Tab-separated table of C-alpha atoms in Angstrom:
chain	number	residue	atom	x	y	z
A	18	UNK	CA	-9.885	32.306	-12.080
A	19	UNK	CA	-11.109	29.473	-14.274
A	20	UNK	CA	-11.631	26.141	-12.602
A	21	UNK	CA	-9.496	23.154	-13.511
A	22	UNK	CA	-11.307	20.223	-15.139
A	23	UNK	CA	-11.323	17.245	-12.818
A	24	UNK	CA	-12.179	13.562	-12.805
A	25	UNK	CA	-13.188	11.612	-9.680
A	26	UNK	CA	-11.745	8.133	-9.113
A	27	UNK	CA	-12.602	5.620	-7.659
A	28	UNK	CA	-16.237	6.716	-7.788
A	29	UNK	CA	-18.704	5.034	-5.430
A	30	UNK	CA	-21.126	5.902	-2.610
A	31	UNK	CA	-18.580	7.801	-0.460
A	32	UNK	CA	-17.841	10.287	-3.227
A	33	UNK	CA	-21.429	11.110	-4.274
A	34	UNK	CA	-21.449	14.321	-2.189
A	35	UNK	CA	-18.474	15.658	-4.156
A	36	UNK	CA	-20.355	15.238	-7.421
A	37	UNK	CA	-23.831	16.154	-6.201
A	38	UNK	CA	-22.570	19.426	-4.685
A	39	UNK	CA	-19.918	20.103	-7.345
A	40	UNK	CA	-21.137	23.699	-7.720
A	41	UNK	CA	-19.606	24.404	-4.315
A	42	UNK	CA	-16.119	23.247	-5.328
A	43	UNK	CA	-14.009	26.359	-5.450
A	44	UNK	CA	-11.074	25.342	-7.643
A	45	UNK	CA	-12.167	22.408	-9.797
A	46	UNK	CA	-14.973	21.574	-12.164
A	47	UNK	CA	-15.929	17.912	-12.213
A	48	UNK	CA	-16.246	16.761	-15.807
A	49	UNK	CA	-16.177	13.007	-15.301
A	50	UNK	CA	-16.189	10.151	-12.847
A	51	UNK	CA	-14.593	6.735	-13.159
A	52	UNK	CA	-15.775	3.692	-11.318
A	53	UNK	CA	-13.828	0.458	-10.791
A	54	UNK	CA	-15.188	-2.611	-12.517
A	55	UNK	CA	-17.507	-4.682	-10.373
A	56	UNK	CA	-19.225	-1.667	-8.810
A	57	UNK	CA	-22.143	-1.817	-11.271
A	58	UNK	CA	-22.101	1.948	-11.700
A	59	UNK	CA	-20.493	2.421	-15.131
A	60	UNK	CA	-22.906	3.605	-17.797
A	61	UNK	CA	-25.410	4.953	-15.262
A	62	UNK	CA	-26.050	8.413	-13.882
A	63	UNK	CA	-23.880	9.188	-10.808
A	64	UNK	CA	-27.014	9.148	-8.635
A	65	UNK	CA	-27.098	5.356	-8.885
A	66	UNK	CA	-24.443	5.333	-6.146
A	67	UNK	CA	-26.770	6.818	-3.500
A	68	UNK	CA	-30.165	6.233	-5.068
A	69	UNK	CA	-30.866	9.977	-4.815
A	70	UNK	CA	-32.019	12.654	-7.264
A	71	UNK	CA	-30.519	12.552	-10.749
A	72	UNK	CA	-27.081	14.247	-11.002
A	73	UNK	CA	-26.556	14.486	-14.745
A	74	UNK	CA	-23.064	12.971	-15.110
A	75	UNK	CA	-22.605	9.475	-16.484
A	76	UNK	CA	-20.182	7.150	-14.724
A	77	UNK	CA	-17.371	5.946	-16.998
A	78	UNK	CA	-15.765	2.531	-16.610
A	79	UNK	CA	-12.213	2.262	-15.290
A	80	UNK	CA	-11.190	0.818	-18.658
A	81	UNK	CA	-11.639	4.332	-20.132
A	82	UNK	CA	-9.206	5.858	-17.641
A	83	UNK	CA	-6.783	7.200	-20.260
A	84	UNK	CA	-9.471	8.673	-22.510
A	85	UNK	CA	-11.326	10.382	-19.659
A	86	UNK	CA	-8.136	11.664	-18.011
A	87	UNK	CA	-6.846	13.012	-21.312
A	88	UNK	CA	-9.592	15.639	-21.300
A	89	UNK	CA	-8.941	16.797	-17.739
A	90	UNK	CA	-6.240	18.470	-15.693
A	91	UNK	CA	-6.899	17.010	-12.244
A	92	UNK	CA	-7.536	13.572	-10.804
A	93	UNK	CA	-9.476	13.705	-7.538
A	94	UNK	CA	-8.439	10.587	-5.670
A	95	UNK	CA	-11.645	9.977	-3.750
A	96	UNK	CA	-11.563	8.363	-0.333
A	97	UNK	CA	-12.448	4.743	-0.180
A	98	UNK	CA	-12.772	2.884	3.098
A	99	UNK	CA	-11.031	-0.393	2.421
A	100	UNK	CA	-8.233	-1.945	4.495
A	101	UNK	CA	-4.787	-1.172	3.050
A	102	UNK	CA	-4.069	-4.862	2.353
A	103	UNK	CA	-7.014	-5.128	-0.032
A	104	UNK	CA	-5.788	-5.976	-3.562
A	105	UNK	CA	-7.922	-3.140	-4.946
A	106	UNK	CA	-5.343	-0.639	-3.666
A	107	UNK	CA	-2.769	-1.893	-6.171
A	108	UNK	CA	-5.136	-1.043	-9.005
A	109	UNK	CA	-5.914	2.307	-7.430
A	110	UNK	CA	-2.232	3.197	-6.848
A	111	UNK	CA	-1.525	2.209	-10.387
A	112	UNK	CA	-4.163	4.597	-11.723
A	113	UNK	CA	-2.812	7.431	-9.585
A	114	UNK	CA	0.743	6.818	-10.839
A	115	UNK	CA	-0.641	6.679	-14.354
A	116	UNK	CA	-2.320	10.087	-13.901
A	117	UNK	CA	0.954	11.521	-12.547
A	118	UNK	CA	2.741	9.973	-15.518
A	119	UNK	CA	0.300	11.889	-17.729
A	120	UNK	CA	1.422	15.049	-15.851
A	121	UNK	CA	-1.979	15.525	-14.246
A	122	UNK	CA	-2.411	17.101	-10.836
A	123	UNK	CA	-3.663	14.614	-8.238
A	124	UNK	CA	-5.849	15.938	-5.425
A	125	UNK	CA	-5.694	13.198	-2.840
A	126	UNK	CA	-8.677	12.883	-0.492
A	127	UNK	CA	-7.702	9.358	0.494
A	128	UNK	CA	-6.100	9.085	3.934
A	129	UNK	CA	-2.572	7.714	3.541
A	130	UNK	CA	0.372	6.882	5.748
A	131	UNK	CA	3.072	9.619	5.832
A	132	UNK	CA	5.510	7.423	3.880
A	133	UNK	CA	2.865	6.873	1.185
A	134	UNK	CA	2.349	10.620	0.868
A	135	UNK	CA	6.121	11.051	0.495
A	136	UNK	CA	6.148	8.290	-2.104
A	137	UNK	CA	3.500	9.937	-4.270
A	138	UNK	CA	5.030	13.397	-3.859
A	139	UNK	CA	8.420	12.115	-4.981
A	140	UNK	CA	6.808	10.319	-7.932
A	141	UNK	CA	4.958	13.502	-8.854
A	142	UNK	CA	8.181	15.510	-8.719
A	143	UNK	CA	9.936	13.031	-11.003
A	144	UNK	CA	6.955	13.169	-13.377
A	145	UNK	CA	6.864	16.990	-13.354
A	146	UNK	CA	3.322	16.716	-12.009
A	147	UNK	CA	1.727	17.707	-8.692
A	148	UNK	CA	0.441	15.561	-5.855
A	149	UNK	CA	-1.631	17.565	-3.372
A	150	UNK	CA	-2.574	15.778	-0.174
A	151	UNK	CA	-5.786	17.011	1.483
A	152	UNK	CA	-3.911	18.175	4.572
A	153	UNK	CA	-1.718	20.481	2.483
A	154	UNK	CA	-4.531	23.016	2.293
A	155	UNK	CA	-5.232	23.067	6.049
A	156	UNK	CA	-4.720	26.542	7.497
A	157	UNK	CA	-2.559	26.837	10.602
A	158	UNK	CA	-3.970	28.245	13.804
A	159	UNK	CA	-2.186	29.217	16.942
A	160	UNK	CA	-3.912	28.859	20.283
A	161	UNK	CA	-3.183	30.264	23.676
A	162	UNK	CA	-3.339	28.455	26.990
A	163	UNK	CA	-5.941	30.752	28.483
A	164	UNK	CA	-8.583	28.980	30.556
A	165	UNK	CA	-11.236	31.537	29.674
A	166	UNK	CA	-13.850	30.203	27.280
A	167	UNK	CA	-15.608	32.711	25.031
A	168	UNK	CA	-19.242	32.650	24.010
A	169	UNK	CA	-20.155	32.707	20.342
A	170	UNK	CA	-22.424	35.510	19.237
A	171	UNK	CA	-23.427	33.831	15.965
A	172	UNK	CA	-26.265	31.306	15.795
A	173	UNK	CA	-24.983	27.741	15.464
A	174	UNK	CA	-26.654	24.848	13.663
A	175	UNK	CA	-25.138	21.569	14.829
A	176	UNK	CA	-25.425	18.407	12.745
A	177	UNK	CA	-24.595	15.165	14.483
A	178	UNK	CA	-25.353	11.547	13.754
A	179	UNK	CA	-26.662	8.610	15.736
A	180	UNK	CA	-23.916	6.596	14.059
A	181	UNK	CA	-21.464	6.740	11.149
A	182	UNK	CA	-22.839	6.753	7.608
A	183	UNK	CA	-26.095	8.585	8.281
A	184	UNK	CA	-25.551	11.174	5.498
A	185	UNK	CA	-24.400	13.908	7.903
A	186	UNK	CA	-22.116	15.444	5.299
A	187	UNK	CA	-24.757	15.356	2.552
A	188	UNK	CA	-27.124	17.190	4.892
A	189	UNK	CA	-24.490	19.807	5.797
A	190	UNK	CA	-23.717	20.546	2.152
A	191	UNK	CA	-27.411	20.802	1.282
A	192	UNK	CA	-28.008	23.193	4.200
A	193	UNK	CA	-24.879	25.205	3.334
A	194	UNK	CA	-25.853	25.522	-0.313
A	195	UNK	CA	-29.447	26.466	0.348
A	196	UNK	CA	-28.648	28.939	3.142
A	197	UNK	CA	-26.119	30.637	0.876
A	198	UNK	CA	-28.662	30.794	-1.925
A	199	UNK	CA	-31.006	32.496	0.525
A	200	UNK	CA	-28.358	35.195	1.030
A	201	UNK	CA	-26.918	34.123	4.403
A	202	UNK	CA	-23.196	34.195	5.033
A	203	UNK	CA	-22.398	30.748	6.410
A	204	UNK	CA	-19.228	29.471	8.040
A	205	UNK	CA	-19.159	25.716	7.709
A	206	UNK	CA	-17.037	23.346	9.734
A	207	UNK	CA	-17.681	19.972	8.183
A	208	UNK	CA	-17.400	16.358	9.157
A	209	UNK	CA	-15.198	15.357	6.233
A	210	UNK	CA	-11.453	15.890	6.163
A	211	UNK	CA	-11.494	17.596	2.757
A	212	UNK	CA	-13.950	20.464	3.293
A	213	UNK	CA	-11.290	22.955	2.084
A	214	UNK	CA	-12.142	21.668	-1.410
A	215	UNK	CA	-15.569	23.275	-0.910
A	216	UNK	CA	-14.026	26.472	0.416
A	217	UNK	CA	-15.108	25.608	3.966
A	218	UNK	CA	-13.324	24.105	6.993
A	219	UNK	CA	-12.581	20.506	7.825
A	220	UNK	CA	-13.236	19.545	11.413
A	221	UNK	CA	-9.910	20.517	13.024
A	222	UNK	CA	-7.243	17.852	13.130
A	223	UNK	CA	-6.221	18.478	16.744
A	224	UNK	CA	-9.620	17.181	17.872
A	225	UNK	CA	-8.578	13.688	16.675
A	226	UNK	CA	-5.072	13.876	18.105
A	227	UNK	CA	-4.607	11.365	20.939
A	228	UNK	CA	-1.626	13.341	22.264
A	229	UNK	CA	-3.817	16.398	22.965
A	230	UNK	CA	-5.686	16.290	26.255
A	231	UNK	CA	-9.455	16.808	26.461
A	232	UNK	CA	-8.906	20.039	28.369
A	233	UNK	CA	-6.780	21.434	25.565
A	234	UNK	CA	-9.187	20.203	22.884
A	235	UNK	CA	-12.077	22.007	24.583
A	236	UNK	CA	-10.131	25.251	24.971
A	237	UNK	CA	-8.598	25.146	21.519
A	238	UNK	CA	-11.905	24.321	19.833
A	239	UNK	CA	-13.454	27.299	21.564
A	240	UNK	CA	-10.657	29.549	20.267
A	241	UNK	CA	-10.946	27.939	16.830
A	242	UNK	CA	-14.658	28.786	16.582
A	243	UNK	CA	-14.051	32.316	17.836
A	244	UNK	CA	-11.293	32.802	15.223
A	245	UNK	CA	-13.627	31.723	12.422
A	246	UNK	CA	-16.383	33.953	13.796
A	247	UNK	CA	-13.997	36.930	13.949
A	248	UNK	CA	-12.417	36.365	10.533
A	249	UNK	CA	-15.531	35.495	8.540
A	250	UNK	CA	-18.279	37.431	10.360
A	251	UNK	CA	-20.871	34.837	9.398
A	252	UNK	CA	-24.634	35.081	9.886
A	253	UNK	CA	-24.733	31.384	10.751
A	254	UNK	CA	-22.159	28.823	11.837
A	255	UNK	CA	-22.929	25.363	10.500
A	256	UNK	CA	-21.079	22.804	12.567
A	257	UNK	CA	-20.922	19.154	11.530
A	258	UNK	CA	-19.692	16.851	14.278
A	259	UNK	CA	-17.993	13.640	13.132
A	260	UNK	CA	-18.643	10.235	14.667
A	261	UNK	CA	-21.742	9.105	16.468
A	262	UNK	CA	-23.576	9.253	19.773
A	263	UNK	CA	-23.355	6.789	22.606
A	264	UNK	CA	-26.720	5.292	23.281
A	265	UNK	CA	-28.220	3.653	26.291
A	266	UNK	CA	-28.370	0.255	24.558
A	267	UNK	CA	-24.611	-0.167	25.270
A	268	UNK	CA	-23.716	-0.442	21.596
A	269	UNK	CA	-20.303	1.049	20.849
A	270	UNK	CA	-20.798	3.361	17.927
A	271	UNK	CA	-17.168	4.466	17.735
A	272	UNK	CA	-15.472	6.867	20.113
A	273	UNK	CA	-18.083	6.514	22.898
A	274	UNK	CA	-19.327	10.004	22.106
A	275	UNK	CA	-16.174	11.627	23.494
A	276	UNK	CA	-15.654	13.887	20.477
A	277	UNK	CA	-19.213	15.111	20.745
A	278	UNK	CA	-18.678	15.819	24.437
A	279	UNK	CA	-15.470	17.787	23.795
A	280	UNK	CA	-17.045	19.704	20.929
A	281	UNK	CA	-20.200	20.729	22.722
A	282	UNK	CA	-18.689	21.235	26.198
A	283	UNK	CA	-18.567	25.016	25.774
A	284	UNK	CA	-21.158	25.294	23.071
A	285	UNK	CA	-24.908	25.266	23.175
A	286	UNK	CA	-26.100	25.005	19.579
A	287	UNK	CA	-29.089	27.145	18.677
A	288	UNK	CA	-30.462	24.361	16.524
A	289	UNK	CA	-29.508	20.699	16.693
A	290	UNK	CA	-30.191	18.121	14.003
A	291	UNK	CA	-29.490	14.463	14.632
A	292	UNK	CA	-29.260	12.254	11.583
A	293	UNK	CA	-30.367	8.672	11.898
A	294	UNK	CA	-29.928	5.613	9.724
A	295	UNK	CA	-32.679	4.201	7.544
A	296	UNK	CA	-34.966	2.407	9.980
A	297	UNK	CA	-38.514	2.283	11.256
A	298	UNK	CA	-38.134	3.976	14.627
A	299	UNK	CA	-40.602	3.643	17.459
A	300	UNK	CA	-41.789	6.517	19.654
A	301	UNK	CA	-39.873	4.934	22.552
A	302	UNK	CA	-36.608	4.978	20.578
A	303	UNK	CA	-37.045	8.636	19.689
A	304	UNK	CA	-37.846	9.574	23.295
A	305	UNK	CA	-34.886	7.598	24.557
A	306	UNK	CA	-32.582	9.268	22.024
A	307	UNK	CA	-33.744	12.718	23.112
A	308	UNK	CA	-33.290	11.819	26.750
A	309	UNK	CA	-29.804	10.359	26.207
A	310	UNK	CA	-28.499	13.349	24.271
A	311	UNK	CA	-29.969	15.779	26.803
A	312	UNK	CA	-28.521	13.835	29.733
A	313	UNK	CA	-25.082	13.047	28.232
A	314	UNK	CA	-24.401	16.307	26.423
A	315	UNK	CA	-26.950	18.789	27.701
A	316	UNK	CA	-28.277	19.418	24.212
A	317	UNK	CA	-31.944	19.466	23.247
A	318	UNK	CA	-32.603	17.950	19.807
A	319	UNK	CA	-34.665	20.158	17.503
A	320	UNK	CA	-35.273	17.647	14.782
A	321	UNK	CA	-34.151	14.354	13.355
A	322	UNK	CA	-33.081	13.707	9.795
A	323	UNK	CA	-33.442	10.266	8.282
A	324	UNK	CA	-30.882	8.969	5.824
A	325	UNK	CA	-31.556	6.355	3.147
A	326	UNK	CA	-28.493	4.432	4.321
A	327	UNK	CA	-27.460	2.305	7.234
A	328	UNK	CA	-24.366	0.393	8.222
A	329	UNK	CA	-24.656	-3.253	7.271
A	330	UNK	CA	-25.519	-4.897	10.587
A	331	UNK	CA	-23.842	-8.221	9.881
A	332	UNK	CA	-20.506	-6.621	8.915
A	333	UNK	CA	-20.681	-4.312	11.909
A	334	UNK	CA	-21.547	-6.931	14.499
A	335	UNK	CA	-19.062	-9.506	13.190
A	336	UNK	CA	-16.077	-7.295	12.267
A	337	UNK	CA	-16.927	-3.777	13.564
A	338	UNK	CA	-16.807	-2.863	9.870
A	339	UNK	CA	-18.564	0.452	9.269
A	340	UNK	CA	-17.612	0.695	5.599
A	341	UNK	CA	-20.225	-1.740	4.353
A	342	UNK	CA	-23.315	0.384	3.752
A	343	UNK	CA	-26.833	-0.660	2.822
A	344	UNK	CA	-28.516	1.901	0.556
A	345	UNK	CA	-32.275	2.112	0.166
A	346	UNK	CA	-34.362	4.062	-2.348
A	347	UNK	CA	-34.980	7.634	-1.215
A	348	UNK	CA	-38.715	7.080	-1.692
A	349	UNK	CA	-38.628	4.366	0.988
A	350	UNK	CA	-37.655	7.029	3.583
A	351	UNK	CA	-40.799	9.000	2.707
A	352	UNK	CA	-42.839	5.791	2.957
A	353	UNK	CA	-41.476	4.962	6.404
A	354	UNK	CA	-42.022	8.474	7.705
A	355	UNK	CA	-45.550	8.667	6.392
A	356	UNK	CA	-46.311	5.389	8.173
A	357	UNK	CA	-44.735	6.223	11.542
A	358	UNK	CA	-46.165	9.730	11.408
A	359	UNK	CA	-43.520	11.548	13.491
A	360	UNK	CA	-43.455	15.210	12.517
A	361	UNK	CA	-40.045	15.655	14.149
A	362	UNK	CA	-38.260	13.365	11.632
A	363	UNK	CA	-37.442	14.765	8.193
A	364	UNK	CA	-36.047	13.011	5.145
A	365	UNK	CA	-32.714	14.690	4.419
A	366	UNK	CA	-32.683	14.263	0.661
A	367	UNK	CA	-34.394	16.636	-1.727
A	368	UNK	CA	-34.475	20.434	-1.845
A	369	UNK	CA	-37.976	20.736	-0.414
A	370	UNK	CA	-37.080	18.758	2.709
A	371	UNK	CA	-33.964	20.888	3.254
A	372	UNK	CA	-36.096	23.979	2.821
A	373	UNK	CA	-38.462	22.717	5.540
A	374	UNK	CA	-35.535	22.097	7.907
A	375	UNK	CA	-34.213	25.623	7.340
A	376	UNK	CA	-37.704	27.006	7.903
A	377	UNK	CA	-37.805	25.258	11.295
A	378	UNK	CA	-34.439	26.764	12.206
A	379	UNK	CA	-35.489	30.276	11.216
A	380	UNK	CA	-38.758	29.905	13.144
A	381	UNK	CA	-36.817	28.968	16.257
A	382	UNK	CA	-34.488	31.930	15.917
A	383	UNK	CA	-37.242	34.472	15.372
B	25	UNK	CA	24.392	-6.029	-23.216
B	26	UNK	CA	26.587	-3.009	-23.861
B	27	UNK	CA	23.661	-1.218	-25.572
B	28	UNK	CA	21.368	-1.867	-22.607
B	29	UNK	CA	24.042	-0.559	-20.260
B	30	UNK	CA	24.327	2.689	-22.211
B	31	UNK	CA	20.567	3.061	-22.283
B	32	UNK	CA	20.323	2.554	-18.545
B	33	UNK	CA	23.054	5.155	-17.935
B	34	UNK	CA	21.272	7.625	-20.171
B	35	UNK	CA	17.991	7.030	-18.373
B	36	UNK	CA	19.538	7.393	-14.911
B	37	UNK	CA	21.284	10.603	-15.949
B	38	UNK	CA	18.164	11.997	-17.571
B	39	UNK	CA	15.602	11.033	-14.932
B	40	UNK	CA	17.607	11.535	-11.754
B	41	UNK	CA	20.275	14.045	-12.760
B	42	UNK	CA	23.129	11.589	-12.256
B	43	UNK	CA	26.349	12.255	-14.092
B	44	UNK	CA	27.458	8.720	-14.836
B	45	UNK	CA	30.042	8.407	-17.591
B	46	UNK	CA	29.157	6.028	-20.428
B	47	UNK	CA	32.487	4.368	-19.777
B	48	UNK	CA	31.550	3.553	-16.154
B	49	UNK	CA	32.087	-0.082	-15.301
B	50	UNK	CA	29.108	-2.362	-14.711
B	51	UNK	CA	29.794	-2.880	-11.006
B	52	UNK	CA	29.573	0.850	-10.382
B	53	UNK	CA	26.401	1.076	-12.424
B	54	UNK	CA	24.845	-1.820	-10.548
B	55	UNK	CA	25.714	-0.247	-7.201
B	56	UNK	CA	24.111	3.030	-8.268
B	57	UNK	CA	21.024	1.180	-9.441
B	58	UNK	CA	20.716	-0.714	-6.178
B	59	UNK	CA	20.877	2.511	-4.191
B	60	UNK	CA	17.766	3.891	-5.920
B	61	UNK	CA	14.757	4.286	-3.622
B	62	UNK	CA	11.596	2.237	-4.211
B	63	UNK	CA	9.782	5.185	-5.734
B	64	UNK	CA	12.700	6.044	-8.030
B	65	UNK	CA	12.899	2.432	-9.148
B	66	UNK	CA	9.196	2.356	-9.899
B	67	UNK	CA	9.413	5.611	-11.821
B	68	UNK	CA	12.344	4.289	-13.844
B	69	UNK	CA	10.481	1.052	-14.465
B	70	UNK	CA	7.383	2.856	-15.710
B	71	UNK	CA	9.463	5.128	-17.929
B	72	UNK	CA	11.111	2.101	-19.512
B	73	UNK	CA	7.690	0.452	-19.909
B	74	UNK	CA	6.502	3.474	-21.897
B	75	UNK	CA	9.267	2.790	-24.407
B	76	UNK	CA	8.999	-1.014	-24.384
B	77	UNK	CA	6.421	-3.667	-25.176
B	78	UNK	CA	5.476	-4.312	-21.546
B	79	UNK	CA	2.262	-2.520	-20.674
B	80	UNK	CA	0.774	-4.152	-17.579
B	81	UNK	CA	1.582	-2.881	-14.154
B	82	UNK	CA	4.355	-4.189	-11.973
B	83	UNK	CA	2.385	-3.159	-8.886
B	84	UNK	CA	-0.100	-5.907	-9.508
B	85	UNK	CA	2.547	-8.648	-9.585
B	86	UNK	CA	3.083	-10.957	-6.624
B	87	UNK	CA	6.006	-9.919	-4.361
B	88	UNK	CA	8.495	-12.467	-5.768
B	89	UNK	CA	7.814	-11.519	-9.348
B	90	UNK	CA	7.891	-7.819	-8.378
B	91	UNK	CA	11.377	-8.170	-6.900
B	92	UNK	CA	12.566	-10.084	-9.957
B	93	UNK	CA	11.242	-7.484	-12.374
B	94	UNK	CA	12.659	-4.567	-10.390
B	95	UNK	CA	16.132	-6.118	-9.960
B	96	UNK	CA	19.107	-4.870	-11.967
B	97	UNK	CA	18.931	-7.904	-14.253
B	98	UNK	CA	15.148	-7.514	-14.602
B	99	UNK	CA	15.604	-3.882	-15.621
B	100	UNK	CA	18.318	-4.750	-18.122
B	101	UNK	CA	16.022	-7.358	-19.637
B	102	UNK	CA	13.183	-4.837	-19.862
B	103	UNK	CA	15.492	-2.312	-21.504
B	104	UNK	CA	16.404	-4.938	-24.080
B	105	UNK	CA	12.754	-4.975	-25.171
B	106	UNK	CA	12.768	-1.244	-25.985
B	107	UNK	CA	12.015	-0.979	-29.624
């Protein structure tokens, strides 16, 4: 089946992974990206958004929306973490309605309120177009109430982050792509809510459902993993765990590490990678991190991955805003790591670094 | 005004599968218009915009202006600009 030509909008840092790993997209072929004015991305290679390796697609300005959309069949409405009362949403909604008016299919990765989804679906129906919300492609699972937890027989690589925005998803996709290229069959459960676009699994929705008790989450997640193992017979399960860890410095990094606890309660990963923000860590911090994760979750950390991003401290401390991200050149990660000299921390960008991480995993398994 | 009324009836019939007679009185038409949902109104508005001189988005108007433009009278005025 030929892939549908797609355009990503609004393009910015959060949607780089979609474009960088576009070969993994099972149903669409990205032919263009559109960035809102004021983002300073238009006219540059897509890699300007994350300061990573060159991608090979130029960012088009929003003003060329009609021309770029005319040559495509799908608009991928990329997620963008702004509050819903931000005036930018009006522009964004307008562009989505415009695409529907052009009878284009809209693949919505943006989280919306149920009434907004209904709104866009109705508008699409009137326009004889299609509006596909990311949840529409979630498979349904049925779970039993058995208390028995089953052990997985497949090796598991777990990817977790010290905090949000530490490039967990970028690392998962790089590992997934490279492991597949090496001939391994990989089942991936990813940290983003739109992994089905990559032909993999989004972290299951019930794990975020406040009406489901922790006991049920633990049991159901166990059955969920066993179902994937049975249906896909993978060589490796790659499990991305959303959110962050809870550290001993009393900083609240989100859900107090509860999701990580529920996820790993019945699971001992064979290889654990913890991604960390761009920083110059001390030996004490690394030791403390290891100790905390071992004590709180019973998981030994095999290696750390360093991102070239970190949450803007001022925005976080003043407003608990985790959407404001500082991005640093990828080369600066190499510089930091060469100075601190910790062999257990790897940069997570670049094929060679990913190859080294996989090598470590395979060494441990052998 | 009669021409605009006919055009609105034709649009409502075409876009939403209504079966309003051209001879329907204006009160009935207005009541039907006011029963349209927000999304239907916006769709109608954008369809009329495609045929008229107005090109910028109603979504980006302030709330008062938005309500004015989307009212029955606002729609009739917009229809009058259809070339």
